Amino acid sequence: KVHSFCVLDYIYKSMDAERIYENIKTIMQTVKKVNGTFSVVVHNYTFSEDEEWIGWKRVYTKLLDDKDE
């Protein structure tokens, strides 16, 4: 059985946090509609305070809170 991931943090590197959240939330809802498994790859540096990753920690936490919607 293959379990591919749906989201890779690096492709969102240049997006603002709200757009990232909305985009990933849409993917999560689509996967849920077909009874699939949502998988995300997030690297350690994603939660750093480096300028390019600011807001990611909040996005990730919000997505975890929304996972059962």
PDB file of C-alpha atoms in Angstrom:
ATOM      1  CA  LYS A   1       0.000   0.000   0.000  1.00  0.00           C
ATOM      2  CA  VAL A   2       1.289   3.486  -0.856  1.00  0.00           C
ATOM      3  CA  HIS A   3       0.831   6.432   1.496  1.00  0.00           C
ATOM      4  CA  SER A   4       1.934   9.548  -0.307  1.00  0.00           C
ATOM      5  CA  PHE A   5       2.063  12.928   1.361  1.00  0.00           C
ATOM      6  CA  CYS A   6      -0.297  15.738   0.395  1.00  0.00           C
ATOM      7  CA  VAL A   7       1.666  18.774   1.538  1.00  0.00           C
ATOM      8  CA  LEU A   8       5.348  19.664   1.718  1.00  0.00           C
ATOM      9  CA  ASP A   9       6.219  22.769   3.733  1.00  0.00           C
ATOM     10  CA  TYR A  10       8.847  24.043   1.299  1.00  0.00           C
ATOM     11  CA  ILE A  11       6.370  24.739  -1.514  1.00  0.00           C
ATOM     12  CA  TYR A  12       4.673  27.327   0.711  1.00  0.00           C
ATOM     13  CA  LYS A  13       7.878  29.138   1.565  1.00  0.00           C
ATOM     14  CA  SER A  14       6.954  32.385  -0.198  1.00  0.00           C
ATOM     15  CA  MET A  15       3.280  32.525   0.844  1.00  0.00           C
ATOM     16  CA  ASP A  16       1.837  34.465   3.741  1.00  0.00           C
ATOM     17  CA  ALA A  17       0.498  32.489   6.714  1.00  0.00           C
ATOM     18  CA  GLU A  18      -3.209  33.065   6.005  1.00  0.00           C
ATOM     19  CA  ARG A  19      -2.890  31.873   2.402  1.00  0.00           C
ATOM     20  CA  ILE A  20      -0.938  28.825   3.533  1.00  0.00           C
ATOM     21  CA  TYR A  21      -3.632  27.978   6.071  1.00  0.00           C
ATOM     22  CA  GLU A  22      -6.496  28.378   3.590  1.00  0.00           C
ATOM     23  CA  ASN A  23      -4.727  26.325   0.925  1.00  0.00           C
ATOM     24  CA  ILE A  24      -3.846  23.427   3.216  1.00  0.00           C
ATOM     25  CA  LYS A  25      -7.278  23.498   4.865  1.00  0.00           C
ATOM     26  CA  THR A  26      -8.859  23.060   1.407  1.00  0.00           C
ATOM     27  CA  ILE A  27      -6.598  20.078   0.708  1.00  0.00           C
ATOM     28  CA  MET A  28      -7.461  18.556   4.101  1.00  0.00           C
ATOM     29  CA  GLN A  29     -11.196  18.896   3.410  1.00  0.00           C
ATOM     30  CA  THR A  30     -10.836  17.362  -0.057  1.00  0.00           C
ATOM     31  CA  VAL A  31      -8.925  14.368   1.308  1.00  0.00           C
ATOM     32  CA  LYS A  32     -11.534  13.909   4.053  1.00  0.00           C
ATOM     33  CA  LYS A  33     -14.387  13.869   1.481  1.00  0.00           C
ATOM     34  CA  VAL A  34     -12.895  10.794  -0.196  1.00  0.00           C
ATOM     35  CA  ASN A  35     -12.040   9.114   3.113  1.00  0.00           C
ATOM     36  CA  GLY A  36      -8.343   9.484   2.424  1.00  0.00           C
ATOM     37  CA  THR A  37      -5.373   9.958   4.705  1.00  0.00           C
ATOM     38  CA  PHE A  38      -3.949  13.455   4.908  1.00  0.00           C
ATOM     39  CA  SER A  39      -0.168  13.519   5.318  1.00  0.00           C
ATOM     40  CA  VAL A  40       2.093  16.515   5.632  1.00  0.00           C
ATOM     41  CA  VAL A  41       5.885  16.782   5.645  1.00  0.00           C
ATOM     42  CA  VAL A  42       7.133  19.553   7.907  1.00  0.00           C
ATOM     43  CA  HIS A  43      10.826  20.036   8.597  1.00  0.00           C
ATOM     44  CA  ASN A  44      12.346  21.295  11.858  1.00  0.00           C
ATOM     45  CA  TYR A  45      13.393  24.586  10.269  1.00  0.00           C
ATOM     46  CA  THR A  46       9.759  25.309   9.445  1.00  0.00           C
ATOM     47  CA  PHE A  47       9.165  26.149  13.106  1.00  0.00           C
ATOM     48  CA  SER A  48      12.163  28.462  13.318  1.00  0.00           C
ATOM     49  CA  GLU A  49      11.866  32.212  13.546  1.00  0.00           C
ATOM     50  CA  ASP A  50      13.678  32.677  10.242  1.00  0.00           C
ATOM     51  CA  GLU A  51      11.921  35.355   8.223  1.00  0.00           C
ATOM     52  CA  GLU A  52      10.786  32.958   5.491  1.00  0.00           C
ATOM     53  CA  TRP A  53       9.039  30.689   8.022  1.00  0.00           C
ATOM     54  CA  ILE A  54       7.396  33.248  10.295  1.00  0.00           C
ATOM     55  CA  GLY A  55       3.807  32.235  10.981  1.00  0.00           C
ATOM     56  CA  TRP A  56       4.220  28.560  10.147  1.00  0.00           C
ATOM     57  CA  LYS A  57       4.079  27.391  13.747  1.00  0.00           C
ATOM     58  CA  ARG A  58       0.719  29.154  14.159  1.00  0.00           C
ATOM     59  CA  VAL A  59      -0.576  27.719  10.855  1.00  0.00           C
ATOM     60  CA  TYR A  60       0.435  24.186  11.823  1.00  0.00           C
ATOM     61  CA  THR A  61      -1.170  24.471  15.265  1.00  0.00           C
ATOM     62  CA  LYS A  62      -4.371  25.864  13.764  1.00  0.00           C
ATOM     63  CA  LEU A  63      -4.507  23.014  11.241  1.00  0.00           C
ATOM     64  CA  LEU A  64      -4.114  20.462  14.027  1.00  0.00           C
ATOM     65  CA  ASP A  65      -6.975  22.125  15.894  1.00  0.00           C
ATOM     66  CA  ASP A  66      -9.133  21.963  12.734  1.00  0.00           C
ATOM     67  CA  LYS A  67      -8.337  18.372  11.786  1.00  0.00           C
ATOM     68  CA  ASP A  68     -11.672  16.975  12.945  1.00  0.00           C
ATOM     69  CA  GLU A  69     -13.888  19.517  11.182  1.00  0.00           C
TER      70      GLU A  69
END
